[in-house]
Coordinates of C-alpha atoms in Angstrom, one line a residue:
Chain A
M1 CA -30.6 17.2 4.2
G2 CA -33.7 15.0 4.7
S3 CA -33.6 11.8 6.4
I4 CA -34.9 10.0 3.3
D5 CA -31.8 11.1 1.5
A6 CA -29.7 9.8 4.3
Q7 CA -31.6 6.4 4.0
I8 CA -30.9 6.2 0.3
A9 CA -27.2 6.9 1.0
L10 CA -27.0 4.3 3.6
L11 CA -28.7 1.9 1.1
A12 CA -25.9 2.7 -1.4
I13 CA -23.4 1.5 1.3
C14 CA -25.3 -1.6 1.7
A15 CA -25.3 -2.0 -2.1
L16 CA -21.4 -1.5 -2.0
F17 CA -20.9 -4.4 0.5
F18 CA -23.2 -6.6 -1.5
L19 CA -21.1 -5.9 -4.6
F20 CA -17.9 -6.6 -2.7
G21 CA -19.4 -9.7 -1.0
T22 CA -20.3 -11.3 -4.4
G23 CA -16.7 -10.9 -5.7
I24 CA -16.8 -7.8 -7.8
W25 CA -13.4 -6.2 -7.9
I26 CA -13.2 -3.5 -5.2
G27 CA -12.5 -0.6 -7.6
M28 CA -15.0 -1.5 -10.0
S29 CA -17.7 -1.9 -7.2
M30 CA -17.0 1.6 -6.0
I31 CA -17.5 3.0 -9.6
G32 CA -20.7 1.1 -10.0
V33 CA -22.4 2.4 -6.7
S34 CA -21.0 5.9 -7.5
I35 CA -22.9 5.8 -10.8
A36 CA -26.1 4.8 -9.0
V37 CA -25.6 7.4 -6.4
M38 CA -24.9 10.3 -8.9
W39 CA -27.9 9.2 -11.0
L40 CA -30.3 9.4 -7.8
F41 CA -28.8 12.6 -6.2
A42 CA -27.5 14.7 -9.1
P43 CA -29.3 13.5 -12.2
A44 CA -28.5 16.9 -13.9
K45 CA -24.8 16.3 -13.7
P46 CA -22.9 14.3 -16.4
A47 CA -21.7 11.4 -14.1
G48 CA -19.3 9.8 -16.4
D49 CA -17.5 13.0 -17.4
A50 CA -17.2 14.1 -13.8
M51 CA -15.7 10.7 -13.1
A52 CA -13.2 10.8 -15.9
T53 CA -12.1 14.3 -14.8
V54 CA -11.6 13.6 -11.1
V55 CA -9.7 10.3 -11.7
F56 CA -7.5 12.0 -14.1
S57 CA -6.7 14.8 -11.7
D58 CA -6.5 12.7 -8.6
L59 CA -4.4 10.0 -10.1
S60 CA -1.8 12.2 -11.6
S61 CA -1.0 13.9 -8.3
W62 CA 2.8 14.6 -7.5
T63 CA 2.3 13.6 -3.9
L64 CA 0.8 10.3 -4.8
T65 CA 3.9 9.5 -6.9
A66 CA 5.7 8.6 -3.7
L67 CA 3.5 5.4 -3.6
P68 CA 4.8 3.6 -6.8
L69 CA 8.4 4.8 -6.0
F70 CA 8.4 3.2 -2.5
I71 CA 6.6 0.0 -3.9
W72 CA 9.5 -0.2 -6.6
M73 CA 12.0 0.1 -3.8
G74 CA 10.5 -2.7 -2.0
E75 CA 10.4 -5.0 -5.1
V76 CA 14.1 -4.1 -5.7
L77 CA 15.1 -5.0 -2.2
F78 CA 13.0 -8.2 -2.1
R79 CA 15.5 -9.4 -5.0
T80 CA 18.5 -8.6 -3.1
A81 CA 20.5 -10.6 -0.3
I82 CA 19.3 -8.3 2.4
S83 CA 17.3 -10.9 4.2
E84 CA 20.2 -13.2 4.7
E85 CA 22.5 -10.2 5.7
M86 CA 20.2 -9.0 8.4
F87 CA 19.7 -12.3 9.9
R88 CA 23.6 -12.8 10.0
G89 CA 24.2 -9.4 11.3
L90 CA 21.5 -9.5 14.0
A91 CA 21.7 -13.2 15.1
P92 CA 24.9 -12.9 17.3
W93 CA 23.5 -10.2 19.6
M94 CA 20.2 -12.0 20.3
Q95 CA 21.6 -15.1 21.9
R96 CA 21.5 -13.6 25.4
L97 CA 18.0 -12.3 25.4
P98 CA 15.2 -14.5 26.7
G99 CA 13.7 -15.6 23.5
R100 CA 17.0 -15.6 21.7
L101 CA 16.6 -15.6 17.9
V102 CA 12.8 -15.0 18.0
H103 CA 14.1 -11.4 18.4
T104 CA 15.6 -11.4 15.0
N105 CA 12.0 -11.6 13.6
I106 CA 11.0 -8.5 15.5
I107 CA 14.2 -6.4 15.2
G108 CA 14.7 -7.6 11.5
C109 CA 11.1 -6.4 10.7
T110 CA 11.6 -3.1 12.6
I111 CA 14.8 -2.3 10.6
F112 CA 13.5 -3.5 7.3
A113 CA 10.3 -1.5 8.0
A114 CA 12.4 1.7 7.8
V115 CA 13.0 1.0 4.0
S116 CA 9.8 -0.8 3.2
G117 CA 6.3 0.7 3.1
S118 CA 4.3 -2.5 3.4
S119 CA 3.6 -5.1 5.8
A120 CA 3.2 -8.1 3.6
A121 CA 6.7 -7.4 1.9
T122 CA 8.4 -7.0 5.2
C123 CA 6.9 -10.2 6.5
A124 CA 8.0 -12.0 3.2
T125 CA 11.4 -10.5 3.0
I126 CA 12.4 -11.1 6.8
G127 CA 10.7 -14.4 6.9
K128 CA 12.4 -15.8 3.8
M129 CA 15.5 -16.2 6.0
T130 CA 14.3 -16.4 9.6
V131 CA 11.6 -19.0 9.2
P132 CA 13.9 -21.8 7.9
E133 CA 16.7 -20.7 10.5
L134 CA 14.4 -20.8 13.5
R135 CA 12.9 -24.1 12.3
R136 CA 16.2 -25.7 11.8
R137 CA 17.3 -24.7 15.4
G138 CA 14.1 -26.1 16.8
Y139 CA 12.2 -22.9 17.9
P140 CA 8.4 -23.7 18.4
D141 CA 6.5 -22.7 15.2
A142 CA 3.8 -20.8 17.3
I143 CA 6.2 -18.1 18.6
A144 CA 8.3 -18.1 15.5
I145 CA 5.5 -17.5 13.1
G146 CA 3.4 -15.5 15.3
S147 CA 6.1 -13.0 16.0
L148 CA 6.9 -12.7 12.4
S149 CA 3.3 -12.2 11.5
G150 CA 2.9 -9.5 14.1
A151 CA 6.2 -7.7 13.7
G152 CA 5.9 -7.7 9.8
T153 CA 3.0 -5.2 10.3
L154 CA 5.5 -2.7 11.5
G155 CA 6.3 -2.1 7.8
L156 CA 3.2 0.1 7.8
L157 CA 3.8 2.0 11.0
I158 CA 7.5 2.7 10.5
P159 CA 8.1 5.1 7.7
P160 CA 8.0 4.9 4.7
S161 CA 4.5 3.6 4.6
L162 CA 2.1 3.0 1.7
I163 CA -0.9 3.2 4.0
M164 CA 0.2 6.5 5.3
I165 CA 0.7 7.9 1.7
V166 CA -2.7 7.0 0.9
Y167 CA -4.2 8.4 4.0
G168 CA -2.1 11.5 3.7
V169 CA -3.4 12.2 0.2
Q170 CA -7.0 11.6 1.3
A171 CA -6.9 13.5 4.5
E172 CA -4.7 16.3 2.9
V173 CA -2.1 16.2 5.6
S174 CA 1.7 16.3 5.1
I175 CA 3.2 12.8 4.4
A176 CA 6.5 13.9 5.7
K177 CA 4.8 14.7 9.0
L178 CA 2.8 11.5 9.0
F179 CA 6.2 9.5 8.5
A180 CA 7.9 11.4 11.4
A181 CA 4.9 10.7 13.5
G182 CA 5.0 6.9 12.9
I183 CA 8.6 6.5 14.2
I184 CA 8.1 6.7 18.0
P185 CA 4.9 4.6 18.0
G186 CA 6.6 2.1 15.8
V187 CA 9.6 1.5 18.1
L188 CA 7.3 1.5 21.0
L189 CA 5.3 -1.3 19.4
A190 CA 8.4 -3.2 18.5
G191 CA 9.4 -2.9 22.3
L192 CA 5.9 -4.2 23.4
M193 CA 6.3 -7.3 21.0
M194 CA 9.9 -8.0 22.3
S195 CA 8.7 -7.7 25.9
Y196 CA 6.0 -10.3 25.1
V197 CA 8.5 -12.7 23.5
A198 CA 10.8 -12.2 26.5
G199 CA 8.1 -12.7 29.0
W200 CA 6.8 -15.9 27.3
S201 CA 10.1 -17.3 27.1
L202 CA 10.9 -16.7 30.8
L203 CA 7.8 -18.7 31.5
N204 CA 8.6 -21.5 29.1
P205 CA 12.3 -21.8 29.4
S206 CA 12.3 -25.4 28.0
K207 CA 10.7 -24.5 24.7
I208 CA 13.5 -22.2 23.7
P209 CA 16.5 -24.0 22.2
P210 CA 20.0 -23.4 23.7
A211 CA 22.1 -20.6 22.3
D212 CA 24.5 -21.0 19.4
P213 CA 28.2 -21.2 20.4
A214 CA 29.4 -17.9 21.7
M215 CA 31.3 -15.6 19.3
P216 CA 34.2 -13.2 20.1
L217 CA 33.1 -9.6 20.0
T218 CA 35.3 -8.8 17.0
E219 CA 33.6 -11.6 15.2
K220 CA 30.2 -10.4 16.2
L221 CA 31.1 -6.9 14.9
R222 CA 32.3 -8.2 11.7
E223 CA 29.1 -10.2 11.1
S224 CA 27.0 -7.0 11.9
S225 CA 29.0 -5.0 9.2
S226 CA 26.5 -6.7 6.8
L227 CA 24.0 -4.4 8.3
I228 CA 25.7 -1.2 6.9
P229 CA 24.0 -1.0 3.6
V230 CA 20.5 -1.1 5.2
V231 CA 21.4 1.4 7.8
L232 CA 22.8 3.7 5.0
L233 CA 19.6 3.3 3.0
I234 CA 17.6 4.3 6.1
L235 CA 19.7 7.3 6.6
L236 CA 19.3 8.3 2.9
V237 CA 15.4 7.8 2.9
L238 CA 14.3 8.9 6.3
G239 CA 17.1 11.4 6.9
S240 CA 16.4 13.3 3.8
I241 CA 12.7 13.6 4.8
Y242 CA 13.3 14.5 8.3
A243 CA 16.0 17.1 7.6
G244 CA 13.4 18.7 5.4
V245 CA 15.7 18.5 2.4
A246 CA 13.2 16.1 0.5
T247 CA 9.5 15.5 0.0
A248 CA 8.4 11.8 0.4
T249 CA 8.2 11.4 -3.3
E250 CA 11.9 12.7 -3.5
S251 CA 13.2 10.6 -0.9
A252 CA 11.4 7.7 -2.4
A253 CA 13.3 8.3 -5.7
F254 CA 16.5 8.4 -3.8
G255 CA 15.5 5.1 -2.1
V256 CA 15.0 3.4 -5.5
L257 CA 18.5 4.5 -6.5
G258 CA 19.9 3.4 -3.2
S259 CA 18.4 0.1 -3.4
F260 CA 19.8 -0.3 -6.8
A261 CA 23.2 0.4 -5.4
I262 CA 22.8 -2.3 -2.8
A263 CA 21.5 -4.8 -5.4
F264 CA 24.7 -3.7 -7.6
W265 CA 27.0 -4.2 -4.5
Q266 CA 25.6 -7.6 -3.9
R267 CA 25.9 -8.6 -7.6
R268 CA 22.1 -9.1 -7.8
L269 CA 21.5 -6.2 -10.3
T270 CA 20.9 -8.4 -13.3
L271 CA 18.8 -6.9 -16.2
R272 CA 16.2 -9.7 -15.4
N273 CA 15.9 -8.6 -11.7
F274 CA 15.6 -5.0 -12.8
W275 CA 12.8 -5.7 -15.2
D276 CA 11.1 -8.0 -12.8
S277 CA 11.2 -5.3 -10.2
V278 CA 9.8 -2.7 -12.6
M279 CA 6.9 -4.9 -13.6
G280 CA 6.1 -6.1 -10.1
A281 CA 6.0 -2.5 -9.1
T282 CA 3.9 -1.4 -12.0
R283 CA 1.2 -4.2 -11.5
L284 CA 1.0 -3.4 -7.9
T285 CA 0.6 0.3 -8.6
S286 CA -2.0 -0.5 -11.1
M287 CA -3.9 -2.6 -8.6
I288 CA -3.8 0.2 -6.0
L289 CA -4.6 2.9 -8.5
L290 CA -7.7 1.1 -9.7
I291 CA -9.1 1.2 -6.1
L292 CA -8.0 4.8 -5.7
A293 CA -9.9 5.6 -9.0
G294 CA -13.1 4.1 -7.7
A295 CA -12.5 5.9 -4.3
S296 CA -12.1 9.2 -6.1
F297 CA -15.4 8.7 -7.9
L298 CA -17.2 7.6 -4.7
K299 CA -15.9 10.6 -2.7
L300 CA -17.4 12.9 -5.4
A301 CA -20.7 11.0 -5.6
M302 CA -20.9 10.9 -1.6
G303 CA -20.5 14.7 -1.6
F304 CA -23.7 15.1 -3.5
T305 CA -25.6 13.1 -1.0
G306 CA -24.6 15.2 1.9
L307 CA -24.2 12.0 3.9
P308 CA -20.8 12.9 5.3
R309 CA -21.8 16.2 6.7
H310 CA -25.0 14.7 7.9
L311 CA -23.3 12.0 9.8
A312 CA -20.7 14.4 11.1
E313 CA -23.5 16.5 12.5
T314 CA -25.4 13.6 13.9
I315 CA -22.2 12.5 15.8
A316 CA -21.7 16.0 16.9
A317 CA -25.5 16.1 18.2
M318 CA -25.1 12.8 20.0
G319 CA -22.4 14.5 22.1
L320 CA -20.0 11.6 21.7
T321 CA -16.6 12.3 23.3
P322 CA -13.6 12.0 21.0
G323 CA -12.6 8.9 23.1
M324 CA -15.9 7.2 22.5
L325 CA -15.8 8.1 18.7
I326 CA -12.3 6.6 18.4
L327 CA -13.7 3.5 20.2
V328 CA -16.5 3.2 18.0
L329 CA -14.3 3.6 14.9
A330 CA -11.7 1.2 16.1
V331 CA -14.4 -1.5 16.4
L332 CA -15.8 -0.7 13.1
Y333 CA -12.4 -0.8 11.4
I334 CA -11.5 -4.0 12.9
I335 CA -14.6 -5.6 11.7
L336 CA -14.1 -4.2 8.2
G337 CA -10.5 -5.4 8.3
C338 CA -11.6 -9.1 8.8
F339 CA -12.9 -8.7 5.0
L340 CA -11.1 -5.8 3.4
D341 CA -7.4 -4.8 2.8
G342 CA -6.1 -1.7 4.5
I343 CA -6.0 0.6 1.5
S344 CA -9.6 -0.2 0.5
M345 CA -10.7 0.4 4.1
I346 CA -9.1 3.7 4.3
V347 CA -10.3 5.1 1.0
L348 CA -13.8 3.7 1.4
T349 CA -14.2 5.3 4.7
A350 CA -12.2 8.6 4.3
A351 CA -15.0 10.5 2.7
I352 CA -17.3 9.8 5.7
V353 CA -15.0 9.4 8.6
L354 CA -12.7 12.4 8.1
P355 CA -15.4 15.2 8.5
M356 CA -16.4 13.4 11.7
I357 CA -12.8 13.4 13.0
E358 CA -12.5 17.2 12.2
Q359 CA -15.8 18.1 13.7
A360 CA -14.8 16.1 16.9
G361 CA -11.5 18.1 17.1
I362 CA -9.2 15.1 16.8
D363 CA -5.7 15.8 15.2
K364 CA -5.5 14.4 11.9
I365 CA -2.0 13.3 12.1
W366 CA -2.7 11.3 15.3
F367 CA -5.8 9.8 13.6
G368 CA -3.4 8.8 10.8
I369 CA -1.3 6.8 13.0
F370 CA -4.3 5.4 14.8
I371 CA -5.8 4.1 11.4
T372 CA -2.3 2.8 10.6
I373 CA -2.3 0.5 13.7
V374 CA -5.8 -0.5 13.2
V375 CA -4.9 -1.6 9.6
E376 CA -2.0 -3.5 11.1
M377 CA -4.4 -5.3 13.2
A378 CA -6.4 -6.2 10.1
Q379 CA -3.4 -7.6 8.4
I380 CA -3.3 -10.3 11.0
T381 CA -7.0 -11.1 11.7
P382 CA -8.5 -14.0 9.6
P383 CA -10.1 -14.8 7.2
V384 CA -8.5 -11.9 5.3
G385 CA -5.2 -10.5 6.2
F386 CA -2.2 -10.2 3.8
N387 CA 0.4 -11.2 6.3
L388 CA -1.6 -14.4 6.9
F389 CA -1.6 -15.2 3.1
V390 CA 2.0 -14.6 2.9
L391 CA 2.8 -16.8 6.0
Q392 CA 0.4 -19.5 4.7
G393 CA 2.3 -19.6 1.4
M394 CA 5.6 -19.8 3.3
T395 CA 4.9 -22.3 6.1
G396 CA 1.8 -24.3 4.7
K397 CA -0.1 -23.6 8.1
S398 CA -3.7 -22.8 7.9
I399 CA -4.9 -19.1 8.0
F400 CA -6.8 -19.5 11.2
W401 CA -3.8 -21.2 13.0
I402 CA -1.6 -18.3 12.0
G403 CA -4.3 -15.9 13.3
K404 CA -4.2 -17.6 16.5
V405 CA -0.5 -17.5 17.1
S406 CA -0.6 -13.8 16.2
L407 CA -3.3 -12.8 18.8
P408 CA -0.6 -11.8 21.6
F409 CA 0.8 -9.5 19.0
F410 CA -2.6 -8.3 18.1
L411 CA -3.1 -7.5 21.7
S412 CA 0.4 -5.6 21.9
M413 CA -1.1 -3.3 19.2
V414 CA -4.4 -2.8 21.3
L415 CA -2.1 -1.9 24.2
C416 CA 0.0 0.4 22.0
L417 CA -3.1 2.3 20.9
L418 CA -4.2 2.7 24.5
L419 CA -0.8 4.3 25.3
L420 CA -1.0 6.6 22.3
Y421 CA -4.5 7.6 23.3
F422 CA -3.5 8.6 26.7
F423 CA -0.1 10.0 25.7
P424 CA -0.8 11.7 22.4
G425 CA 2.8 13.4 22.8
L426 CA 4.3 10.0 21.6
V427 CA 2.7 10.8 18.2
S428 CA 3.0 14.5 18.1
F429 CA 6.7 14.9 19.4
L430 CA 8.7 14.3 16.3
P431 CA 6.4 16.1 13.7
D432 CA 6.3 19.1 16.0
M433 CA 10.1 19.3 15.9
M434 CA 10.1 19.4 12.2
V435 CA 10.0 23.1 11.5
N436 CA 10.8 23.1 7.9
A437 CA 9.2 19.9 6.6
A438 CA 9.2 20.0 2.8
R439 CA 5.7 20.3 1.6
Chain B
M1 CA -7.5 -14.5 -31.7
R2 CA -6.8 -15.2 -28.1
S3 CA -3.1 -15.1 -28.5
A4 CA -3.4 -11.8 -30.3
L5 CA -5.2 -10.3 -27.3
K6 CA -2.6 -11.9 -24.9
T7 CA 0.0 -10.2 -26.8
L8 CA -2.1 -6.9 -26.5
Y9 CA -2.2 -7.1 -22.7
E10 CA 1.5 -8.1 -22.5
V11 CA 2.5 -5.1 -24.7
T12 CA 0.4 -2.6 -22.8
G13 CA 1.8 -4.0 -19.6
V14 CA 5.4 -3.5 -20.9
L15 CA 4.5 0.1 -21.8
G16 CA 3.3 0.5 -18.3
G17 CA 6.5 -0.6 -17.0
I18 CA 8.4 1.9 -19.3
F19 CA 6.2 4.6 -17.9
M20 CA 7.3 3.5 -14.4
V21 CA 10.9 4.0 -15.3
L22 CA 10.0 7.4 -16.9
L23 CA 8.2 8.4 -13.6
L24 CA 11.6 7.9 -11.7
V25 CA 13.5 9.8 -14.5
F26 CA 11.1 12.7 -14.1
V27 CA 11.1 12.7 -10.3
L28 CA 14.9 12.5 -10.3
Y29 CA 15.0 15.4 -12.8
S30 CA 12.8 17.5 -10.7
V31 CA 15.0 16.9 -7.5
G32 CA 18.1 17.8 -9.4
P33 CA 18.1 21.5 -8.8
G34 CA 17.3 21.0 -5.2
V35 CA 20.1 18.7 -4.7
G36 CA 22.4 21.0 -6.5
L37 CA 21.5 23.9 -4.2
W38 CA 22.1 21.7 -1.2
I39 CA 25.5 20.7 -2.4
E40 CA 26.4 24.4 -3.1
Q41 CA 25.1 25.5 0.4
T42 CA 26.6 22.4 2.3
F43 CA 29.9 22.0 0.7
G44 CA 30.5 25.4 -0.9
L45 CA 31.0 23.6 -4.2
P46 CA 29.6 25.1 -7.5
N47 CA 26.0 24.0 -8.2
P48 CA 26.2 21.0 -10.5
T49 CA 22.6 21.2 -11.6
P50 CA 21.8 24.8 -12.2
Y51 CA 18.7 24.2 -14.2
V52 CA 15.0 24.8 -13.6
A53 CA 13.0 21.6 -13.5
R54 CA 9.9 23.1 -15.5
S55 CA 6.9 21.0 -14.9
A56 CA 8.7 17.7 -14.1
D57 CA 6.5 17.1 -11.2
E58 CA 3.5 17.4 -13.4
F59 CA 5.0 14.9 -15.9
A60 CA 5.9 12.6 -13.0
G61 CA 2.2 12.5 -12.1
Y62 CA 1.2 11.8 -15.8
A63 CA 3.7 9.0 -16.1
M64 CA 2.3 7.5 -12.9
L65 CA -1.2 7.7 -14.4
A66 CA -0.2 6.2 -17.7
S67 CA 1.8 3.4 -16.1
A68 CA -1.0 2.3 -13.8
F69 CA -3.6 2.4 -16.5
L70 CA -1.6 0.7 -19.2
A71 CA -0.9 -2.2 -16.9
L72 CA -4.6 -2.6 -15.8
A73 CA -5.2 -5.4 -18.2
S74 CA -2.1 -7.5 -17.5
T75 CA -2.7 -7.1 -13.8
F76 CA -6.2 -8.3 -14.4
G77 CA -5.1 -11.2 -16.4
R78 CA -2.9 -12.4 -13.4
G79 CA -5.8 -12.3 -11.0
E80 CA -4.0 -9.5 -9.1
H81 CA -6.7 -6.9 -8.8
I82 CA -8.2 -7.0 -5.4
R83 CA -11.7 -8.6 -4.7
V84 CA -13.3 -10.3 -1.9
T85 CA -13.2 -14.0 -2.8
L86 CA -14.2 -15.2 0.6
F87 CA -17.7 -16.4 -0.3
V88 CA -17.2 -17.0 -3.9
Q89 CA -14.5 -19.6 -3.1
R90 CA -17.0 -21.6 -1.0
L91 CA -19.0 -22.3 -4.2
Q92 CA -18.3 -25.2 -6.4
G93 CA -19.4 -26.3 -10.1
T94 CA -22.2 -24.5 -11.7
P95 CA -22.8 -22.0 -8.8
R96 CA -19.2 -21.0 -8.8
R97 CA -19.4 -20.6 -12.8
L98 CA -22.6 -18.4 -12.4
A99 CA -20.9 -16.3 -9.6
E100 CA -17.9 -15.7 -11.9
I101 CA -20.3 -14.9 -14.8
W102 CA -22.1 -12.3 -12.7
C103 CA -18.8 -10.7 -11.6
L104 CA -17.4 -10.6 -15.1
A105 CA -20.7 -9.4 -16.7
L106 CA -21.0 -6.5 -14.3
G107 CA -17.2 -5.9 -14.6
S108 CA -17.5 -5.7 -18.2
L109 CA -20.3 -3.0 -18.0
L110 CA -18.3 -1.1 -15.4
T111 CA -14.9 -1.2 -17.3
G112 CA -16.8 -0.3 -20.4
Y113 CA -18.2 2.8 -18.7
L114 CA -14.6 3.7 -17.4
A115 CA -13.3 3.1 -20.9
W116 CA -16.0 5.1 -22.7
F117 CA -15.6 8.1 -20.5
S118 CA -11.7 8.0 -20.5
V119 CA -11.9 8.0 -24.2
R120 CA -14.4 10.8 -24.3
L121 CA -12.4 12.9 -21.8
C122 CA -9.3 12.5 -24.0
W123 CA -11.3 13.4 -27.2
Q124 CA -12.8 16.5 -25.7
S125 CA -9.3 17.7 -24.5
Y126 CA -8.2 17.3 -28.0
E127 CA -11.0 19.0 -29.5
I128 CA -10.9 22.2 -27.3
N129 CA -7.1 21.9 -27.2
D130 CA -7.2 21.9 -23.3
L131 CA -3.7 22.8 -21.9
S132 CA -2.3 22.1 -18.3
T133 CA -1.7 25.0 -16.2
G134 CA 1.9 24.3 -15.4
L135 CA 5.1 26.1 -16.7
V136 CA 5.1 23.9 -19.7
A137 CA 1.6 24.1 -21.1
T138 CA 1.0 20.5 -22.0
P139 CA -1.8 19.5 -24.1
L140 CA -3.9 17.5 -21.8
W141 CA -5.0 14.9 -24.4
M142 CA -1.3 13.5 -24.3
P143 CA -1.4 12.0 -20.9
Q144 CA -5.1 11.1 -21.2
V145 CA -4.3 8.9 -24.2
G146 CA -2.6 6.5 -21.8
M147 CA -5.6 6.6 -19.5
A148 CA -7.9 5.9 -22.4
V149 CA -5.9 3.2 -24.0
G150 CA -5.5 1.5 -20.6
A151 CA -9.1 1.5 -19.8
V152 CA -10.2 0.2 -23.2
V153 CA -7.7 -2.7 -23.0
L154 CA -8.9 -3.6 -19.5
C155 CA -12.4 -3.6 -20.8
I156 CA -11.4 -5.9 -23.7
A157 CA -9.6 -8.3 -21.2
V158 CA -12.6 -8.5 -18.9
V159 CA -15.1 -9.0 -21.8
E160 CA -12.7 -11.8 -23.2
Q161 CA -12.6 -13.5 -19.8
L162 CA -16.4 -13.2 -19.6
V163 CA -16.7 -15.1 -22.9
V164 CA -14.3 -17.8 -21.9
V165 CA -16.1 -18.4 -18.6
A166 CA -19.5 -18.4 -20.1
T167 CA -18.5 -20.8 -22.8
G168 CA -17.3 -23.3 -20.3
G169 CA -13.6 -22.3 -20.3
P170 CA -11.3 -22.4 -17.3
L171 CA -12.1 -20.0 -14.4
M172 CA -9.7 -17.1 -13.4
E173 CA -6.7 -18.1 -11.5
E174 CA -6.2 -16.7 -8.1
P175 CA -2.7 -15.5 -7.0
S176 CA -1.0 -18.0 -4.7
G177 CA 0.2 -17.2 -1.2
E178 CA 3.8 -16.7 -2.5
E179 CA 2.5 -14.1 -5.0
A180 CA 0.6 -12.4 -2.3
A181 CA 3.9 -11.2 -0.9
H182 CA 3.9 -8.7 -3.8
L183 CA 0.2 -7.6 -3.2
E184 CA 1.8 -5.5 -0.6
R185 CA 0.0 -3.3 1.9

């Protein structure tokens, strides 16, 4: 591996960012740069045929089929009354906490995250109900919207998670184990966010509106019975994975059926809703798979340059400790996250970063959780972040204002990362308990 | 002409939706035996699904691939494929149009490349009668047809858009914030 080659490979990376910057679709940009790289480094190889073969085999993988199914499940749930029901079920219990109904955002997102694989969908589904309700009662926009934007990102960390599926496929680690590993950090992060809200409310008691009239316990319980369908769905999806009965794909299929059952129960399962959910899921899958197609080709092309191996060796020779490497990568991902979405970020860097991680002896499951949290941060950093887009559409506030009120929740994620770094057992405890994880 | 192309994108999009439903069917079919065994062992009931789900996992993967590729064009038409519009959006008037022409021109070449080699792959598999290695030896050209058709229709959609923008027609629409809820991550 000569250093000239390395320079050309780095030039290819610059070209990629140039194409991204000028507005070329992400998946197509990756195809374009891969063609150039193949032409430079492996002129004897038929680049186009190699591309078609690798795209065909990578994009028809059984493991990856969990992705469209979880997307579909989210599309079905988005069209049910689940948002109203969750608010009704949670609100009576939050009246006594400092911060009162702001916590419906965080707990609502935490629970919904356990049936949803995405951050923006979690944000949109929960916000559909909490944003108007909190505004009507006079909660300040800053804390109401900030907490929703921050807590919505739990959709990625608490399983199921689209990001973890994409990472798991790239890194060749068990998706079931990644899912299990996300549970404790997810609950921890939710706890950190709630603590912030409680602390803020204790410092600013005048800004939190008074509690709603108290409700007798029996009535509270009756209201909470509206949570039962979601809880059953969580048990079905996560229980089947954790018990080792089902793979991620299979539990996703159960989840789709379960969400149909909820929609049917709520009389929302019309033919129109069904087909809209199918087409919504299909187009979203199509969008993600175009990026994955580009990434598969790029990974193949990068392999010919030797850059991943070269960089891994360079890092090793520099004697970076794992902690420093993690720090460098965190900064890199946060910067990338200002401009790119999570999935593109992961697939783009996987070919180069994963060999480094292995070289440095960092556990790939732990790194999966790390990268998921960093992607969560990217969701709420302007100018590009999907939660920001969703909330902009919902509330009419500017992206930068929403980014600003989300900052405390961004810092909760930083704190969470530090805790996970110093106590890696928080990540590895649940996956280690799974002796018989299915595939 | 334009409405015929619109219909083409819609039809392939709907086909993509049908493959999404098929994907679910294949996955459910493949879990059947496992669930049956679980019912038998846990409740001591007779196994309700004592079949072998031959290659259903393979078919699920093919259905996903076909679904995603066939829907590429209709996803493109709605402006839902991801791109970084941060800088392009700052431009107005002619520079903006030139930037869009650059994107669509390069996009046409790249999707053309993808389409060409997807068709070639499918054709070659057909010529040499390439079979999958699963329990059911599927001729590989069958799933590859979905990929080839989807890639070709995407290329047509991008070229059409290029012609529209280059001849002074309206620029591509961007999905609004409300729709971004569905661009889930």
